[in-house]
Short mmCIF file of C-alpha atoms in Angstrom, two decimals:
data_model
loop_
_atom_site.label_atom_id
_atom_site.label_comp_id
_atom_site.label_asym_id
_atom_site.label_seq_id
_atom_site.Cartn_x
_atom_site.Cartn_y
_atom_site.Cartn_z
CA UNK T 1 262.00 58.45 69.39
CA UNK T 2 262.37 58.85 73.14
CA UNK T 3 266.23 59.93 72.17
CA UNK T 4 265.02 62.70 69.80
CA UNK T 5 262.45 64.49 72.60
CA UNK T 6 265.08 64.71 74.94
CA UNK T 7 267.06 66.38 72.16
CA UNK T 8 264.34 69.09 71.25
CA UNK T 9 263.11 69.00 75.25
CA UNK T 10 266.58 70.66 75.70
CA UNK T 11 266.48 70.51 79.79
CA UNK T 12 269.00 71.36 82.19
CA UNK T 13 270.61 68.93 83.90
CA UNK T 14 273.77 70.20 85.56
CA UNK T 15 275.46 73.59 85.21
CA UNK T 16 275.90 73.63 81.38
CA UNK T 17 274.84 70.49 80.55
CA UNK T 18 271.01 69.63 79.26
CA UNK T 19 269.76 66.51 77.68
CA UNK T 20 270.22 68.04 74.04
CA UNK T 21 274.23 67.81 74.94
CA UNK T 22 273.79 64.12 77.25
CA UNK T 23 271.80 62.17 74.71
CA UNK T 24 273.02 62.59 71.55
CA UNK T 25 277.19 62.71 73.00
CA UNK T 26 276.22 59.55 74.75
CA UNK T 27 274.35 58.00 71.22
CA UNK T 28 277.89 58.85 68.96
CA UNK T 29 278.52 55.31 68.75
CA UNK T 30 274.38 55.15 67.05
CA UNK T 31 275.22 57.31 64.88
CA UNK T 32 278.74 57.47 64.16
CA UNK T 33 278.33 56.48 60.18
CA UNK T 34 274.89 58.09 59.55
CA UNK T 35 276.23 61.52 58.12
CA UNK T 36 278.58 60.27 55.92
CA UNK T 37 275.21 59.22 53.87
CA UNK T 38 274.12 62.61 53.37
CA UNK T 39 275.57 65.34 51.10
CA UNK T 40 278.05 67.75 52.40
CA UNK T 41 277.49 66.37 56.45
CA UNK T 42 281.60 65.09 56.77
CA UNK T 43 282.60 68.67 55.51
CA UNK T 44 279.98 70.21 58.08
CA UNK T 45 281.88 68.44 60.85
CA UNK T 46 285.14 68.44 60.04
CA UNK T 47 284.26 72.79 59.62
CA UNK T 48 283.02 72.15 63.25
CA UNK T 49 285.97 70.81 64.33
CA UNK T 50 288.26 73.38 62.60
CA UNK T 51 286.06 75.80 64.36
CA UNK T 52 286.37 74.66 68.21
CA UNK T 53 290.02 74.06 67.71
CA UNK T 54 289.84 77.82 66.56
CA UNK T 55 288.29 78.82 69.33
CA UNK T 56 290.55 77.13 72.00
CA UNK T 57 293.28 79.29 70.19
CA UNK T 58 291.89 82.40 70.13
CA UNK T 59 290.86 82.46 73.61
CA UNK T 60 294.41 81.83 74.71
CA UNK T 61 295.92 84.27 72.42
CA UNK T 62 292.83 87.11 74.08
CA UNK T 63 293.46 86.26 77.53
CA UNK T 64 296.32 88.35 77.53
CA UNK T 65 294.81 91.46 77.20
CA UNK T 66 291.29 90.17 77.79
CA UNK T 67 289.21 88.21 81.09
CA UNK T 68 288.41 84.87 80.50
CA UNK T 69 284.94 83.43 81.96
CA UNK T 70 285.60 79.72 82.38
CA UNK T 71 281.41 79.34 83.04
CA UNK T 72 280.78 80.58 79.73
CA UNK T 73 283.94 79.14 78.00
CA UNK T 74 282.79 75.58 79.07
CA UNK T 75 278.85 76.47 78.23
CA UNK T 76 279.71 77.62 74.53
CA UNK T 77 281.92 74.98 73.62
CA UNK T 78 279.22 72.53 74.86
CA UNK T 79 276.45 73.98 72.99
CA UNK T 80 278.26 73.63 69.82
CA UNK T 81 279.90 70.01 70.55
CA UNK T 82 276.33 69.08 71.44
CA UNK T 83 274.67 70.92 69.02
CA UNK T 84 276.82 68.96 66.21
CA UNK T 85 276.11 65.47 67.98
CA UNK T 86 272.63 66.25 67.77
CA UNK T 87 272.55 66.93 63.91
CA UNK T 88 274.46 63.29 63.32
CA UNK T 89 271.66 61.90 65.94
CA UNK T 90 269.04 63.02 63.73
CA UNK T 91 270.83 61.85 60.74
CA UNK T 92 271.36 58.68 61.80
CA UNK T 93 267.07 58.46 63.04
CA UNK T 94 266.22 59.66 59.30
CA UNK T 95 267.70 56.22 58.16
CA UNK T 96 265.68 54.12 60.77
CA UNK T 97 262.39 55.60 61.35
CA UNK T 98 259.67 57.19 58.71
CA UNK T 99 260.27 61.33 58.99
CA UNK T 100 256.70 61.92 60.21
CA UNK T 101 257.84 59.87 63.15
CA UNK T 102 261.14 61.66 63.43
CA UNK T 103 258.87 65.34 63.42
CA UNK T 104 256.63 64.50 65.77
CA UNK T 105 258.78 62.77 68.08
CA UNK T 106 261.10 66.39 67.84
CA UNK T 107 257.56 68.33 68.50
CA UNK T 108 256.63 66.30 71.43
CA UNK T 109 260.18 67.44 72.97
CA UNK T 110 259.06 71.24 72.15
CA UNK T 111 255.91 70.96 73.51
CA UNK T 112 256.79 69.79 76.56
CA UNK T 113 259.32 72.47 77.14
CA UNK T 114 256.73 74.70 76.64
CA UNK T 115 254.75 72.82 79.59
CA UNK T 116 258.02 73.82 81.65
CA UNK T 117 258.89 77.37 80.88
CA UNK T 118 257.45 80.37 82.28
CA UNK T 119 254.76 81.71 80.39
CA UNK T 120 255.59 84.99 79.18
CA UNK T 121 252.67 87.60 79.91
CA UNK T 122 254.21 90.38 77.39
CA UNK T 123 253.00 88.02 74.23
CA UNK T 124 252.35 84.15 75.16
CA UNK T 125 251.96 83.21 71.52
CA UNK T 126 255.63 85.27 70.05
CA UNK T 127 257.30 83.78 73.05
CA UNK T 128 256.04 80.50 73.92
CA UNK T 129 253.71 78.71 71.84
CA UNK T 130 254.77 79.80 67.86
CA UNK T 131 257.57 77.65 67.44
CA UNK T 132 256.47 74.05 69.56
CA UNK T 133 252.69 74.81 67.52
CA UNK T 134 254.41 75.03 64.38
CA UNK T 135 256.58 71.77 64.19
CA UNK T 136 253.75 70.00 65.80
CA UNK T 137 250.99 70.80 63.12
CA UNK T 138 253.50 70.86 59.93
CA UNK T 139 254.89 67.20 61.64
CA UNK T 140 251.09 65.69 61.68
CA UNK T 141 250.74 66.18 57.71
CA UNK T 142 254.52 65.62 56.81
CA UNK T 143 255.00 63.15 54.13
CA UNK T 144 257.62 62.67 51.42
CA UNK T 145 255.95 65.02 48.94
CA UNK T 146 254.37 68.51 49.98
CA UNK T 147 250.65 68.39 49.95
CA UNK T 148 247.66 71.22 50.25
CA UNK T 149 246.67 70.65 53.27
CA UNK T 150 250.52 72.44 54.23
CA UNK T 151 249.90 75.72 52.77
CA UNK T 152 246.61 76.01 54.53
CA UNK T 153 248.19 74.98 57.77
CA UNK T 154 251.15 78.03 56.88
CA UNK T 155 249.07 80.41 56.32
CA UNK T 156 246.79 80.08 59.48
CA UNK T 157 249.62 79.96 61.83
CA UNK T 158 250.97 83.48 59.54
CA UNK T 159 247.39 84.36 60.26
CA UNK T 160 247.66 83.80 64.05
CA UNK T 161 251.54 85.11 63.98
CA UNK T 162 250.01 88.67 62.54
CA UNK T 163 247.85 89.22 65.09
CA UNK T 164 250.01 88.53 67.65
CA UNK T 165 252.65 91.14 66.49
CA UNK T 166 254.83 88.80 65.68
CA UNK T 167 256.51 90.27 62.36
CA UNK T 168 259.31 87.77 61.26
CA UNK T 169 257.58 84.76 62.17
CA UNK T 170 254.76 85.85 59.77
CA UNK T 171 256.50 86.53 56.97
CA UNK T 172 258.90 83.24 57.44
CA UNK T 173 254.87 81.24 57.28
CA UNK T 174 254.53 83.15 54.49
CA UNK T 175 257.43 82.54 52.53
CA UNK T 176 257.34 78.78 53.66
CA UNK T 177 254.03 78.23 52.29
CA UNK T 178 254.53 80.32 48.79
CA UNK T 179 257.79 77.90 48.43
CA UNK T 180 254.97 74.60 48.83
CA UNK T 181 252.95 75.89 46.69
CA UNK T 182 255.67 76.46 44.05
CA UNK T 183 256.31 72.75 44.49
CA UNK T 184 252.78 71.42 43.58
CA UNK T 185 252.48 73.17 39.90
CA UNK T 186 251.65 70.51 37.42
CA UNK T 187 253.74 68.74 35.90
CA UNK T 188 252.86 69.37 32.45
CA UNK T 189 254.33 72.73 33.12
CA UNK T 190 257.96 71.35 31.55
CA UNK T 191 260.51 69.36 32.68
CA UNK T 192 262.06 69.66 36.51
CA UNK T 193 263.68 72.97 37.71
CA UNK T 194 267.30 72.71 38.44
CA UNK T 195 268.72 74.02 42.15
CA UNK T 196 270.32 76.61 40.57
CA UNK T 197 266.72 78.11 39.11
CA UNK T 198 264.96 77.09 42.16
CA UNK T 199 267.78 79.38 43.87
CA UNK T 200 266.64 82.63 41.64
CA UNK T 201 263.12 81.90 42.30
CA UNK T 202 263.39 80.95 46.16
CA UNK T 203 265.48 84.61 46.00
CA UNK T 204 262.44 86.53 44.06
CA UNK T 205 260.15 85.54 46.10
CA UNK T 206 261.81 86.51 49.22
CA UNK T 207 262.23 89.74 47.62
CA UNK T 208 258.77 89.82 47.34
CA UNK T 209 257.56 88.96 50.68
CA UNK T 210 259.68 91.54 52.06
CA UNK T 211 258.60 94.37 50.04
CA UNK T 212 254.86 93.73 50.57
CA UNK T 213 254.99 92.52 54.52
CA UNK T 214 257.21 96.05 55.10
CA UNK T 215 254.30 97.42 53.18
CA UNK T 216 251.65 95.61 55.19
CA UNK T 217 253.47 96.80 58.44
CA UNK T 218 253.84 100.35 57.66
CA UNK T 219 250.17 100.39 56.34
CA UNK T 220 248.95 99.19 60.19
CA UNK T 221 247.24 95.58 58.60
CA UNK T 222 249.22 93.88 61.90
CA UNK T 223 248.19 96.37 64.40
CA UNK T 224 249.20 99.48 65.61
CA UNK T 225 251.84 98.61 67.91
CA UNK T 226 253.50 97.02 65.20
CA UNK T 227 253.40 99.89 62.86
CA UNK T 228 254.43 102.35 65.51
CA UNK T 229 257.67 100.02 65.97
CA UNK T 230 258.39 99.55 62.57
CA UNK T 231 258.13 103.40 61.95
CA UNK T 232 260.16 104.26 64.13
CA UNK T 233 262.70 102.32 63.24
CA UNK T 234 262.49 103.31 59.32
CA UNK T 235 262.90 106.40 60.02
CA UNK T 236 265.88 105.73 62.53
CA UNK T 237 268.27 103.52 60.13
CA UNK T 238 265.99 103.86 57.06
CA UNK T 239 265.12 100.30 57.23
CA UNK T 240 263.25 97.69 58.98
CA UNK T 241 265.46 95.07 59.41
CA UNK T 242 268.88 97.86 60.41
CA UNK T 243 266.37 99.45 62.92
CA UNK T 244 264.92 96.04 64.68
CA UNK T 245 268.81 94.80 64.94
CA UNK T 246 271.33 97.80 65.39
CA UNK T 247 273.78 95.28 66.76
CA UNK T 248 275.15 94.64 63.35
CA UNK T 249 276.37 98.35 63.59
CA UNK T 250 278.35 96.69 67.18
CA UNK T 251 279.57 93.80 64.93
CA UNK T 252 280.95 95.72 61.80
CA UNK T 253 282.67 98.25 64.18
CA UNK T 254 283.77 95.26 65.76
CA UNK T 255 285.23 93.30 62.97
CA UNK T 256 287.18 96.27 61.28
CA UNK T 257 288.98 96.73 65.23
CA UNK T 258 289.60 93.06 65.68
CA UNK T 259 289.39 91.08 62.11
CA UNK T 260 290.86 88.39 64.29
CA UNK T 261 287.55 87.61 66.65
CA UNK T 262 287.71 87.15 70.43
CA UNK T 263 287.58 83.40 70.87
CA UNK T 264 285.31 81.63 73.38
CA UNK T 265 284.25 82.57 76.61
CA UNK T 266 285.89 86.07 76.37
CA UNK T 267 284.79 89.32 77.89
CA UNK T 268 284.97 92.40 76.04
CA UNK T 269 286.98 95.19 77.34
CA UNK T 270 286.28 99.50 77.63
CA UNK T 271 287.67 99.72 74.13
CA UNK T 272 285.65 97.18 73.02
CA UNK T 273 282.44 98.74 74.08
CA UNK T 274 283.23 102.01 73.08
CA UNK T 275 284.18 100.42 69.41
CA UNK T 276 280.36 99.00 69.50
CA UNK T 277 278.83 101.81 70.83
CA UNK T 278 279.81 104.42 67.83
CA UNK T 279 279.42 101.53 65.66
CA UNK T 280 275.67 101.52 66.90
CA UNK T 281 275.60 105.19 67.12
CA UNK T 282 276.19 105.59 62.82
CA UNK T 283 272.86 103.51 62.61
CA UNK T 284 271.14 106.61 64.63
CA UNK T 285 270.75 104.18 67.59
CA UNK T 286 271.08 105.03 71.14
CA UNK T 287 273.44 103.03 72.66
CA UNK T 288 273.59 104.88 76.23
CA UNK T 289 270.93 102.76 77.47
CA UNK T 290 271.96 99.52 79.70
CA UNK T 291 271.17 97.11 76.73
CA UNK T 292 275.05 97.29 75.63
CA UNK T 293 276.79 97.15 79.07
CA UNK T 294 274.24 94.82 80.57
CA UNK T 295 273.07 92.23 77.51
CA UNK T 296 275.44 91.98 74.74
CA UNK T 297 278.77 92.96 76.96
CA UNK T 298 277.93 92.13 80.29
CA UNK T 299 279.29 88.22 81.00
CA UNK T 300 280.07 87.84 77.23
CA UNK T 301 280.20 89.07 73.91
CA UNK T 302 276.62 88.65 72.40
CA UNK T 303 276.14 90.34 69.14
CA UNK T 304 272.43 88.70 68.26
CA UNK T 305 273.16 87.19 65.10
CA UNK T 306 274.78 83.83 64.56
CA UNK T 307 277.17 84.17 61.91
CA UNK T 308 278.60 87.34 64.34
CA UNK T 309 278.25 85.45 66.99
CA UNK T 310 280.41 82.63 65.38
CA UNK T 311 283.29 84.89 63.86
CA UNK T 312 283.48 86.55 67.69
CA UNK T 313 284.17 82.77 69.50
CA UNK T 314 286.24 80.74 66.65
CA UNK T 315 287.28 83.72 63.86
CA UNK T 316 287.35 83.17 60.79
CA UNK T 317 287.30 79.95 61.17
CA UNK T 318 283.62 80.29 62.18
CA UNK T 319 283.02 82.55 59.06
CA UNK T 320 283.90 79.74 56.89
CA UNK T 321 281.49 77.23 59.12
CA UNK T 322 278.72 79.69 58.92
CA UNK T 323 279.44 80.34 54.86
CA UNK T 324 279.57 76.38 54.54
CA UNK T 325 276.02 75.88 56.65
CA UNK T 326 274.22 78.63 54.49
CA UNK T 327 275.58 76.85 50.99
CA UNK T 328 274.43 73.99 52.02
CA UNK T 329 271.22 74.63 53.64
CA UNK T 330 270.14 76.90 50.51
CA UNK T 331 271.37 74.04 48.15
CA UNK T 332 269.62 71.12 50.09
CA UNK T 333 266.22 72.98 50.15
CA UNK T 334 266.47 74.23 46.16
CA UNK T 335 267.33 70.61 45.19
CA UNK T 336 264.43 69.40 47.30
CA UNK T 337 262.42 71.78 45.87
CA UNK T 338 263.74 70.95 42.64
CA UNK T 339 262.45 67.18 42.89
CA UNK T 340 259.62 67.97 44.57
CA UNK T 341 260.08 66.40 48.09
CA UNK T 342 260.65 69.50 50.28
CA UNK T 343 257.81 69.68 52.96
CA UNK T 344 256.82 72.24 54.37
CA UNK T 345 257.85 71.54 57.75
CA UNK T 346 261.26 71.30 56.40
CA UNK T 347 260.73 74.33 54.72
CA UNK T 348 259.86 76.19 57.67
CA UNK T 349 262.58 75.35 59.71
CA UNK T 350 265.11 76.33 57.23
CA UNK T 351 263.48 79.67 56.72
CA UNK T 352 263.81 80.02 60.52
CA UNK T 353 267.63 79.20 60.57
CA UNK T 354 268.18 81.38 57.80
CA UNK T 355 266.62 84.50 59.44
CA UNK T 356 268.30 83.42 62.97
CA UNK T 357 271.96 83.71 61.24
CA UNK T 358 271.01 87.49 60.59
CA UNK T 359 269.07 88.57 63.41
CA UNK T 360 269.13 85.99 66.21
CA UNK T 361 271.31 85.25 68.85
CA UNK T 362 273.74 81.17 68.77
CA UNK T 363 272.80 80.29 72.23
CA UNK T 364 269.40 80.55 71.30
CA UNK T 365 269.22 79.36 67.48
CA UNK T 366 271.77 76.52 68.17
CA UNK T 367 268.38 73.93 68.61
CA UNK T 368 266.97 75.22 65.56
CA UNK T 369 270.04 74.89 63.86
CA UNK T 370 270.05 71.67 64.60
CA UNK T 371 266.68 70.18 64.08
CA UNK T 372 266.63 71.98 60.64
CA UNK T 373 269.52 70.63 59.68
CA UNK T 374 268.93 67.28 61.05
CA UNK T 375 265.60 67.20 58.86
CA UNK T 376 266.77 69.05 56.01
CA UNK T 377 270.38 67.38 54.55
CA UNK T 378 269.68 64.90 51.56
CA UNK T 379 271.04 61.27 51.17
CA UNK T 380 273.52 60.89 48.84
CA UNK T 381 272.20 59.56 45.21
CA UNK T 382 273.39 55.82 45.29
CA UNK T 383 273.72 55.23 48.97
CA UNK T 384 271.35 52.92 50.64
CA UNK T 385 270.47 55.49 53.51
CA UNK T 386 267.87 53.42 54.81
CA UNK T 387 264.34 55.17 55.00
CA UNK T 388 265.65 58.13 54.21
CA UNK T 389 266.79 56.66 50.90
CA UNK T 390 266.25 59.37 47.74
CA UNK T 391 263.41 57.51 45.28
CA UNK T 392 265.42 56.76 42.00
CA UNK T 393 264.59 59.14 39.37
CA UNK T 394 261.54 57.58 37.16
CA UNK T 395 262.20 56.52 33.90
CA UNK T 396 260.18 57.78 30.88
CA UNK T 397 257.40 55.60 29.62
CA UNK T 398 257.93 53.88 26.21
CA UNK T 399 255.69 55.16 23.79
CA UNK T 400 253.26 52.69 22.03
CA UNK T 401 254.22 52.16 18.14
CA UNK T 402 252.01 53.29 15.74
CA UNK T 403 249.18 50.81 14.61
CA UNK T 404 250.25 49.49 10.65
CA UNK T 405 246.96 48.92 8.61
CA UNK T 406 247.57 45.19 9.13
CA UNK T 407 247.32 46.11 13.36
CA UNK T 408 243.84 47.22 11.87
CA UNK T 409 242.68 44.74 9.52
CA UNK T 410 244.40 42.07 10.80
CA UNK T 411 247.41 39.59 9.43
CA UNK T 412 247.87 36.75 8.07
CA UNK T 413 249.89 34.06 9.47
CA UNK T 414 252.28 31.33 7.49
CA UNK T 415 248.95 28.69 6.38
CA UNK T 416 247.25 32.10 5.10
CA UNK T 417 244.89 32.00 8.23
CA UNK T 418 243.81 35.54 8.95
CA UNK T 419 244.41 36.75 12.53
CA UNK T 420 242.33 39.45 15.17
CA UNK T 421 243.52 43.03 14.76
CA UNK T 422 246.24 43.58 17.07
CA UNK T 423 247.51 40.51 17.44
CA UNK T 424 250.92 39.23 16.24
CA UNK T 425 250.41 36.25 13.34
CA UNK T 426 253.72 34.59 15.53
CA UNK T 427 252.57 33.85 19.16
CA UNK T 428 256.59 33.93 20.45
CA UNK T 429 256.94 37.25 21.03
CA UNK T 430 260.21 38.28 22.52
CA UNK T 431 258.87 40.94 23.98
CA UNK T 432 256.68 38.84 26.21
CA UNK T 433 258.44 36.82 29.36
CA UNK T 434 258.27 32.89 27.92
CA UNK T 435 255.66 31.11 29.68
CA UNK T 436 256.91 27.53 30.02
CA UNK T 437 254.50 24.47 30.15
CA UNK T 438 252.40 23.19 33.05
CA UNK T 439 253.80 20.04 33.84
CA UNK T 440 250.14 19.42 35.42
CA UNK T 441 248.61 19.43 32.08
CA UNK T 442 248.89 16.25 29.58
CA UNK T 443 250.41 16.50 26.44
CA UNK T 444 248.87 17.27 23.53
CA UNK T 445 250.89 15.40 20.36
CA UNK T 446 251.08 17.67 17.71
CA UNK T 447 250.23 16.22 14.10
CA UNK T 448 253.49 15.45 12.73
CA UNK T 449 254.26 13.91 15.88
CA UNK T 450 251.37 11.37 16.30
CA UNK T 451 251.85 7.80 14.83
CA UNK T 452 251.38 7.01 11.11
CA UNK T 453 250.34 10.87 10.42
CA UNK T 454 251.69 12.16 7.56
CA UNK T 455 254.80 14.22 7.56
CA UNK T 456 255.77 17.21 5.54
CA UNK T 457 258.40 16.34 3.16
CA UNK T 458 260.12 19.89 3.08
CA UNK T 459 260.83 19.10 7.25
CA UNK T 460 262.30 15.62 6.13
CA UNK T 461 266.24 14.84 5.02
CA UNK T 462 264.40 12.77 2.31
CA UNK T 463 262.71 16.40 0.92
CA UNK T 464 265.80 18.56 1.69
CA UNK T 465 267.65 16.27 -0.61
#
């Protein structure tokens, strides 16, 4: 427990080094065998490892015609080293304690962190609070199947997120509690949806939140701030999402100059920024104004989305890694979904990660990577993964038999006696476990076998013959 607050605490202990990198690097010999019991966790590492091998290699083939920052080198290969030792940490804690413990133990490292940081006076609740409140009220009501009491929990915090002009966050509550919801129809409603359905529907109703929150924001129902921004930026790029991130315009100019990436810890040149500039410029963005020189050029090459972020420090290499962590995280949540055991904490933070790989920077996402991840892979079907361990799929009930008219009126047994409705006229049933006799009681000699009683000729070798 202790092990996974100092994971989600995430404090700095030395130059580029923080307790989420110590602990779980320190733990690998924990939790060396834990992700092998989960589906598609050995091909998530050995992607990882493909990737940071990548890196290395492109920053040595760069450094001839590019600088090299050693600081940030060393930080970014950290933060993914770490960041993959803390997924197989909270693997490995899935198989030993309950997952409500696991949650709250990760929330109790958020909040704290939130006890440390500066509070942020622009917007306390966007910057500070959202994410550590979150986890900590969806971990207090976690339990292996979704219940009520989650969507009214996601839809307050949406509520609080809309007033507090706080636009993605909203519509990820949103989404996350539509999903729950999805998962408690009755059952009576057919048989179980597959992934690959789940997929369609998890896609429609994305669709759907989209088109009515863009609706909602352009309409002024969260504030007028809000709708000022989001105009603006409609009519800039012609859409919400282009306008609120313009740096994929840096990142597709980017990748048709260099298809190659950068590698890590690599500073980008004139010609680069002049290749993200007009790539910025197409989107009707200004780019002459500090934010590309200072922020997403100025020490390194920050393009604000993850999966850009991981093609610019290990190439294509990190295009594969990124492909391989959407698959899976889409399949793992539809075939939760599917059987019924996706919470909605889990829910939630996969939503998050999601929207981070389009519109939010690695350095920053990394810990929610990794927590969502961490909560959200499933055991493999067969494999004793401790608590963690899938419930095996129930078997249909056996259907009574019809009652016969002699279940009705009764039977008759071999003497002719007449027997209670429902009962059998022979008392062995095989369908019944044999009861043997209580050596406690005394015997009871049956007739033929008590002394000078008659006996049945047709049971005697005399009447046979």
């Amino acid at each position: 427990m202790g092990a996974i607050a100092m994971l989600t605490l995430n404090f700095q202990l030395m130059d580029a080094f923080t307790t989420a990198i110590v602990v779980p690097i320190a733990l690998i010999p924990v939790w060396w065998s834990a992700p092998r019991k989960y589906v598609g966790a050995g091909g998530l590492f050995a992607l990882g490892g493909l990737a940071v091998a990548a890196g290395v290699w492109l920053t040595a083939v760069s450094s001839a015609t590019h600088a090299i920052s050693p600081v940030v080198l060393r930080a970014n290969l950290l933060l993914v080293i770490g960041g993959f030792c803390g997924i197989g940490l909270l693997l490995w804690a899935r198989t030993v304690l309950p997952l409500r413990t696991v949650a709250l133990s990760a929330a109790a490292g958020l909040v704290l962190r939130v006890g440390l940081e500066p509070i942020n006076p622009a917007n306390p609740w966007k910057y500070n609070f959202s994410y550590a409140v979150t986890v900590l009220a969806l971990g207090l009501v976690v339990r292996r199947r979704p219940r009520p009491v989650e969507i009214v929990l996601l839809l307050g915090l949406a509520g609080m997120c809309m007033v507090n002009d706080s636009r993605s966050a909203f519509a990820t509550l949103v989404l996350a509690a539509l999903l729950v919801a999805y998962q408690l129809r009755p059952a009576t409603m057919g048989r179980r949806a597959s992934a690959f359905a789940t997929i369609a529907l998890f896609a429609g109703i994305a669709a759907c939140v989209y088109s009515v929150g863009t609706t909602l924001i352009l309409e002024g129902y969260l504030g007028e701030a809000t709708q000022e921004r989001s105009q603006a930026q409609v009519q800039a790029s012609g859409s919400i999402l282009l306008g609120g991130r313009p740096e994929w315009g840096a990142s597709t100019a980017l990748f048709e100059s260099r298809p190659m990436g950068f590698g890590v810890g690599v500073v980008a040149n004139l010609d680069d920024i002049l290749v993200a500039k007009s790539g910025m410029a197409e989107l009707n963005y200004d780019p002459n104004n500090g934010y590309v020189e200072n922020y997403m050029f100025g020490s390194e090459i920050k393009l604000h989305a993850v999966i850009a972020d991981l093609w610019s420090n290990f190439g294509f290499a990190g295009i594969v890694l990124g492909a391989w962590i959407l698959v899976l995280a889409i399949w793992s949540i539809a075939s939760a979904a599917a059987r019924r055991v996706a919470s909605g904490l889990v829910i939630y933070l996969t939503c998050v990660m999601l929207w981070n790989f389009a519109f939010g920077p690695i350095y920053s996402s990394m810990p929610i990577i990794v927590l969502a991840l961490g909560m959200l892979l499933l055991p493999r079907q067969g494999v004793d993964a401790g608590v963690a361990t899938l419930d095996p799929p129930s078997r249909p009930a056996v259907e009574p038999a019809p009652a016969t008219s002699q279940d009705r009126h009764g039977r008759h047994d071999r003497h002719g006696h007449r027997t209670r409705p429902g009962t059998h006229a022979h008392p062995a049933d095989p369908a019944l476990p044999h009861r043997p006799a209580d050596p406690a009681l005394p015997h009871r000699p049956t007739s033929a076998s008590r002394p000078g009683a008659p006996r049945d000729p047709a049971t005697t070798s005399e009447g046979r013959s």
